[in-house]
Coordinates of C-alpha atoms (C1' of nucleotides) in Angstrom, one line a residue:
Chain A
M1 CA -174.1 -13.1 144.4
C2 CA -170.5 -12.7 145.5
L3 CA -168.5 -11.4 148.4
G4 CA -169.0 -7.7 148.7
D5 CA -172.1 -7.7 146.6
R6 CA -174.8 -6.0 148.6
G7 CA -177.5 -7.3 146.2
D8 CA -178.1 -4.0 144.5
T9 CA -179.7 -4.7 141.2
M10 CA -177.9 -3.5 138.2
T11 CA -180.1 -0.7 136.9
T12 CA -177.8 0.9 134.3
A13 CA -176.5 -0.8 131.2
D14 CA -173.0 -2.1 132.2
T15 CA -170.3 -2.5 129.7
T16 CA -167.8 -3.8 132.3
P17 CA -166.9 -7.4 131.5
R18 CA -168.7 -9.7 133.9
S19 CA -165.9 -12.2 133.8
V20 CA -164.5 -11.0 137.0
Y21 CA -166.1 -13.6 139.2
E22 CA -166.9 -16.2 136.7
G23 CA -165.5 -19.5 137.7
T24 CA -163.7 -18.1 140.6
C25 CA -166.5 -17.1 142.9
Q26 CA -166.5 -19.6 145.7
T27 CA -169.1 -17.8 147.8
H28 CA -172.1 -17.7 145.5
E29 CA -174.8 -17.2 148.0
A30 CA -172.5 -15.3 150.2
D31 CA -173.7 -12.3 152.0
G32 CA -171.0 -9.7 152.3
A33 CA -172.4 -8.5 155.5
A34 CA -172.0 -12.0 157.1
I35 CA -168.4 -12.2 156.1
R36 CA -167.5 -8.8 157.2
D37 CA -169.3 -9.3 160.5
V38 CA -167.5 -12.6 161.2
L39 CA -164.2 -11.3 160.0
N40 CA -164.5 -8.2 162.1
R41 CA -165.0 -10.4 165.2
V42 CA -162.2 -12.9 164.4
G43 CA -160.0 -10.1 163.2
D44 CA -160.3 -8.1 166.4
K45 CA -157.6 -7.9 168.9
W46 CA -158.5 -10.7 171.3
S47 CA -161.3 -13.0 170.0
L48 CA -159.3 -15.5 168.1
L49 CA -156.8 -15.6 171.0
V50 CA -159.6 -16.4 173.4
I51 CA -161.0 -19.1 171.1
V52 CA -157.7 -21.0 170.6
T53 CA -157.0 -20.7 174.3
L54 CA -160.3 -22.3 175.1
A55 CA -159.6 -25.0 172.5
G56 CA -157.8 -27.2 175.0
T57 CA -160.0 -26.9 178.0
R58 CA -162.6 -24.7 179.6
L59 CA -161.2 -22.0 181.8
R60 CA -162.3 -19.5 184.3
F61 CA -162.0 -15.8 183.9
S62 CA -158.8 -15.3 185.8
E63 CA -157.2 -18.3 184.2
L64 CA -158.1 -17.0 180.8
Q65 CA -156.5 -13.7 181.6
R66 CA -153.3 -15.3 182.8
H67 CA -153.1 -17.3 179.6
I68 CA -153.5 -14.3 177.4
P69 CA -150.7 -11.9 178.1
G70 CA -151.6 -8.3 177.8
V71 CA -155.4 -8.5 177.8
S72 CA -157.0 -6.1 180.2
Q73 CA -159.9 -7.1 182.4
R74 CA -162.2 -4.8 180.4
M75 CA -161.3 -6.2 177.0
L76 CA -161.4 -9.8 178.2
T77 CA -164.9 -9.2 179.5
L78 CA -166.1 -7.4 176.4
T79 CA -164.6 -10.1 174.1
L80 CA -166.2 -12.9 176.1
R81 CA -169.6 -11.2 176.0
Q82 CA -169.4 -10.9 172.3
L83 CA -168.4 -14.5 171.9
E84 CA -171.2 -15.6 174.2
R85 CA -173.7 -13.5 172.4
D86 CA -172.6 -15.0 169.1
G87 CA -173.0 -18.5 170.5
L88 CA -169.3 -19.3 170.3
V89 CA -168.6 -19.7 174.0
T90 CA -170.7 -20.6 177.0
R91 CA -170.5 -18.9 180.3
T92 CA -171.3 -21.0 183.4
I93 CA -171.7 -19.4 186.8
H94 CA -171.1 -21.8 189.7
A95 CA -173.0 -20.8 192.8
E96 CA -170.1 -20.6 195.1
V97 CA -168.3 -18.2 197.3
P98 CA -166.1 -16.8 196.0
P99 CA -167.9 -16.9 192.6
R100 CA -166.5 -19.1 189.9
V101 CA -167.3 -18.5 186.3
E102 CA -166.2 -20.9 183.6
Y103 CA -165.9 -20.3 179.9
D104 CA -166.0 -23.0 177.2
L105 CA -166.3 -23.3 173.5
T106 CA -169.6 -24.3 172.0
V107 CA -169.9 -26.8 169.2
V108 CA -170.2 -24.0 166.7
G109 CA -167.2 -22.3 168.4
R110 CA -165.1 -25.4 167.8
T111 CA -166.0 -25.5 164.1
L112 CA -164.6 -22.0 163.8
L113 CA -161.3 -23.3 165.0
E114 CA -160.3 -25.1 161.8
P115 CA -160.7 -22.3 159.3
S116 CA -159.2 -19.7 161.6
M117 CA -156.2 -22.0 162.3
A118 CA -155.7 -22.4 158.5
L119 CA -155.5 -18.6 158.2
A120 CA -153.2 -18.4 161.3
N121 CA -150.9 -21.0 159.7
W122 CA -150.9 -19.1 156.5
A123 CA -149.9 -16.0 158.4
V124 CA -147.0 -17.8 160.1
E125 CA -145.8 -19.4 156.9
H126 CA -145.8 -16.2 154.8
Y127 CA -144.9 -13.7 157.4
P128 CA -141.2 -13.7 156.3
E129 CA -142.1 -12.9 152.7
I130 CA -144.5 -10.2 153.9
Q131 CA -141.8 -8.6 156.0
D132 CA -139.3 -8.8 153.2
S133 CA -141.8 -7.2 150.9
R134 CA -142.5 -4.4 153.3
A135 CA -138.8 -3.7 153.8
A136 CA -138.2 -3.6 150.0
F137 CA -141.2 -1.3 149.5
D138 CA -140.1 1.1 152.2
R139 CA -136.6 1.1 151.0
S140 CA -137.7 2.0 147.5
R141 CA -139.4 5.1 148.9
A142 CA -136.5 6.4 151.0
Chain B
M1 CA -144.8 -21.8 171.4
C2 CA -148.4 -21.1 170.8
L3 CA -150.7 -18.5 169.5
G4 CA -150.6 -15.5 171.7
D5 CA -147.5 -16.6 173.5
R6 CA -145.0 -13.8 173.3
G7 CA -142.2 -16.0 174.3
D8 CA -141.8 -14.6 177.7
T9 CA -139.9 -17.1 179.8
M10 CA -141.7 -18.5 182.8
T11 CA -139.8 -17.0 185.7
T12 CA -142.0 -17.9 188.6
A13 CA -143.1 -21.3 189.6
D14 CA -146.4 -21.9 188.0
T15 CA -149.0 -24.3 189.4
T16 CA -151.4 -23.7 186.6
P17 CA -151.9 -26.9 184.7
R18 CA -150.0 -26.8 181.4
S19 CA -152.4 -29.1 179.7
V20 CA -154.2 -26.2 178.0
Y21 CA -152.4 -26.4 174.8
E22 CA -151.1 -29.9 174.9
G23 CA -152.2 -31.9 171.9
T24 CA -154.3 -29.1 170.6
C25 CA -151.8 -26.4 169.7
Q26 CA -151.6 -26.4 165.9
T27 CA -149.3 -23.4 165.6
H28 CA -146.3 -24.6 167.5
E29 CA -143.8 -22.2 166.0
A30 CA -146.4 -19.6 165.6
D31 CA -145.6 -16.0 166.2
G32 CA -148.6 -14.3 167.7
A33 CA -147.4 -11.0 166.2
A34 CA -147.5 -12.5 162.7
I35 CA -151.0 -13.8 163.1
R36 CA -152.3 -10.6 164.6
D37 CA -150.6 -8.7 161.9
V38 CA -152.1 -10.7 159.0
L39 CA -155.5 -10.9 160.7
N40 CA -155.6 -7.2 161.2
R41 CA -155.1 -6.8 157.5
V42 CA -157.5 -9.5 156.3
G43 CA -159.9 -8.4 159.0
D44 CA -160.1 -4.8 158.1
K45 CA -162.9 -3.3 156.2
W46 CA -161.8 -3.6 152.6
S47 CA -158.7 -5.8 152.1
L48 CA -160.3 -9.2 151.7
L49 CA -162.9 -7.6 149.4
V50 CA -160.2 -6.3 147.2
I51 CA -158.4 -9.6 147.2
V52 CA -161.4 -11.7 146.1
T53 CA -162.4 -9.1 143.6
L54 CA -158.9 -9.4 142.0
A55 CA -159.2 -13.2 142.1
G56 CA -160.8 -13.4 138.7
T57 CA -158.9 -10.8 136.8
R58 CA -156.6 -7.9 137.1
L59 CA -158.5 -4.6 137.3
R60 CA -157.8 -0.9 137.1
F61 CA -158.5 1.5 140.0
S62 CA -161.8 2.7 138.8
E63 CA -163.0 -0.8 137.9
L64 CA -162.1 -2.0 141.4
Q65 CA -164.1 0.9 142.9
R66 CA -167.1 0.0 140.8
H67 CA -166.9 -3.6 141.8
I68 CA -166.7 -2.8 145.5
P69 CA -169.8 -0.9 146.5
G70 CA -169.3 1.6 149.2
V71 CA -165.5 2.0 149.2
S72 CA -164.3 5.5 149.1
Q73 CA -161.5 6.6 146.8
R74 CA -159.3 7.2 149.8
M75 CA -159.9 3.9 151.4
L76 CA -159.4 2.0 148.2
T77 CA -156.1 3.8 147.7
L78 CA -154.9 3.1 151.3
T79 CA -156.0 -0.5 151.1
L80 CA -154.2 -1.1 147.8
R81 CA -151.0 0.5 149.1
Q82 CA -151.0 -1.8 152.1
L83 CA -151.6 -4.8 150.0
E84 CA -148.9 -3.7 147.6
R85 CA -146.5 -3.1 150.4
D86 CA -147.2 -6.6 151.8
G87 CA -146.5 -8.1 148.4
L88 CA -150.0 -9.4 147.9
V89 CA -150.9 -7.2 144.9
T90 CA -148.9 -5.7 142.1
R91 CA -149.5 -2.2 140.8
T92 CA -148.7 -1.6 137.1
I93 CA -148.6 1.9 135.7
H94 CA -149.1 2.1 131.9
A95 CA -147.5 5.1 130.4
E96 CA -150.5 6.4 128.7
V97 CA -152.7 9.5 128.6
P98 CA -155.0 9.3 130.4
P99 CA -153.1 7.2 132.9
R100 CA -154.0 3.6 133.4
V101 CA -153.1 1.7 136.5
E102 CA -153.8 -2.0 136.9
Y103 CA -153.8 -4.1 140.0
D104 CA -153.3 -7.8 140.1
L105 CA -152.8 -10.4 142.8
T106 CA -149.3 -11.8 143.3
V107 CA -148.6 -15.5 143.7
V108 CA -148.5 -15.0 147.4
G109 CA -151.7 -13.0 147.3
R110 CA -153.4 -15.9 145.5
T111 CA -152.3 -18.4 148.2
L112 CA -154.1 -16.3 150.7
L113 CA -157.3 -16.8 148.8
E114 CA -157.9 -20.3 149.9
P115 CA -157.7 -20.0 153.7
S116 CA -159.6 -16.7 153.7
M117 CA -162.3 -18.2 151.5
A118 CA -162.6 -21.1 153.9
L119 CA -163.2 -18.5 156.7
A120 CA -165.6 -16.6 154.5
N121 CA -167.5 -19.8 153.8
W122 CA -167.7 -20.6 157.5
A123 CA -169.1 -17.1 158.0
V124 CA -171.8 -17.6 155.4
E125 CA -172.7 -21.1 156.7
H126 CA -172.9 -20.2 160.3
Y127 CA -174.3 -16.7 160.1
P128 CA -177.9 -17.8 160.6
E129 CA -177.0 -19.6 163.9
I130 CA -175.0 -16.6 165.0
Q131 CA -177.9 -14.3 164.3
D132 CA -180.3 -16.6 166.2
S133 CA -177.9 -16.7 169.1
R134 CA -177.7 -12.9 169.2
A135 CA -181.4 -12.5 169.1
A136 CA -181.8 -15.0 171.9
F137 CA -179.1 -13.3 174.0
D138 CA -180.6 -9.9 173.5
R139 CA -184.1 -11.2 174.3
S140 CA -182.9 -12.7 177.6
R141 CA -181.7 -9.3 178.6
A142 CA -184.7 -7.2 177.8
Chain C
dC1 C1' -163.4 -13.5 191.9
dA2 C1' -165.5 -11.5 188.2
dG3 C1' -166.9 -7.9 186.5
dG4 C1' -169.5 -2.9 185.8
dA5 C1' -168.8 2.2 185.1
dT6 C1' -166.0 6.2 183.6
dC7 C1' -162.9 8.6 181.2
dC8 C1' -159.4 9.1 177.8
dA9 C1' -156.0 8.0 173.9
dA10 C1' -155.3 5.8 169.7
dT11 C1' -156.7 4.1 165.5
dT12 C1' -159.8 3.7 161.5
dT13 C1' -162.9 5.3 158.3
dG14 C1' -165.4 8.7 155.6
dA15 C1' -166.5 13.3 153.1
dT16 C1' -164.9 16.8 150.6
dA17 C1' -161.9 19.4 147.7
dC18 C1' -158.0 19.7 144.8
dT19 C1' -154.2 17.9 141.1
dG20 C1' -150.6 15.9 137.5
Chain D
dC1 C1' -157.9 8.6 135.6
dA2 C1' -155.9 7.9 139.6
dG3 C1' -154.7 9.7 143.0
dT4 C1' -153.3 13.4 147.4
dA5 C1' -154.5 16.5 151.3
dT6 C1' -157.2 17.9 155.0
dC7 C1' -160.6 17.6 158.4
dA8 C1' -164.2 15.4 161.0
dA9 C1' -166.7 11.3 162.8
dA10 C1' -166.8 6.8 164.4
dT11 C1' -164.8 2.9 166.4
dT12 C1' -161.7 0.5 169.4
dG13 C1' -158.6 -0.2 173.1
dG14 C1' -156.7 0.8 177.7
dA15 C1' -156.2 2.8 182.8
dT16 C1' -158.5 3.3 186.8
dC17 C1' -161.8 3.0 190.3
dC18 C1' -165.7 0.7 192.3
dT19 C1' -168.8 -3.5 193.9
dG20 C1' -171.9 -8.0 194.9

DNA sequence: CAGGATCCAATTTGATACTG
DNA sequence: CAGTATCAAATTGGATCCTG
């Protein structure tokens, strides 16, 4: 089973060549839902930013907000809750006054760092080409 | 400069420890905009699915649609246009009746395959843990 | 300090009908 | 076949005000 395959059994005779995935499918047991789910999280506006920001050290809420320019209180809260729920970050409340809440990556959260960094690096490397391509595409339609 | 850093110069004296990124920043010259931009494309609902589907062979529109369950005509069109504009897929119109349009990955498009597959594999590998974490989180709030 | 609650704007996606 | 056009629904993000 491959990416995007929802596991629906092939009921009708299919003349379409099945060679599409052969030899190239690297996610045999992959559940498309899992990939979409994770990608929708990593691909949202703030999650990856939070993760790489926590890569160096644990931080409290206000520090996190200072380190991530542009994030609103609401979105930072929502993002952190999602990440906590997914088991990617921990939330530690210190019983003090005023309250101090610290966020840190979990072990699982840290393992996400490498593949997402690879993608981030790809983005940085190829962004010039992408921008050129966009410019050319748009020019050819003017 | 690191991920998420928009390059705003530090104008006020800052007592916040600067150790956050030290030694851990793997995207020194990274432009946060580039990363967001690429991630928003890869992270959308259909792009990655289209890319991996084209990994094996070039396909025409209707074949693509059959291979990607659930995608509407409109969304497939929009997704393909974006990918074409970004220089990740080519669109070849064969002058025939009825019209035949084939899509294929570009060289750049193929280079994207590896890092995104890494992330997809991470998703598949860790999805059970994530689901467990979510269940536990939700249970603790009932 | 670290949020929760509301309300609103913007963006994304989908359903449907039509066309060269 | 391979789209385009239009409209509606859903999702996401942000501004603002309030609180233990």
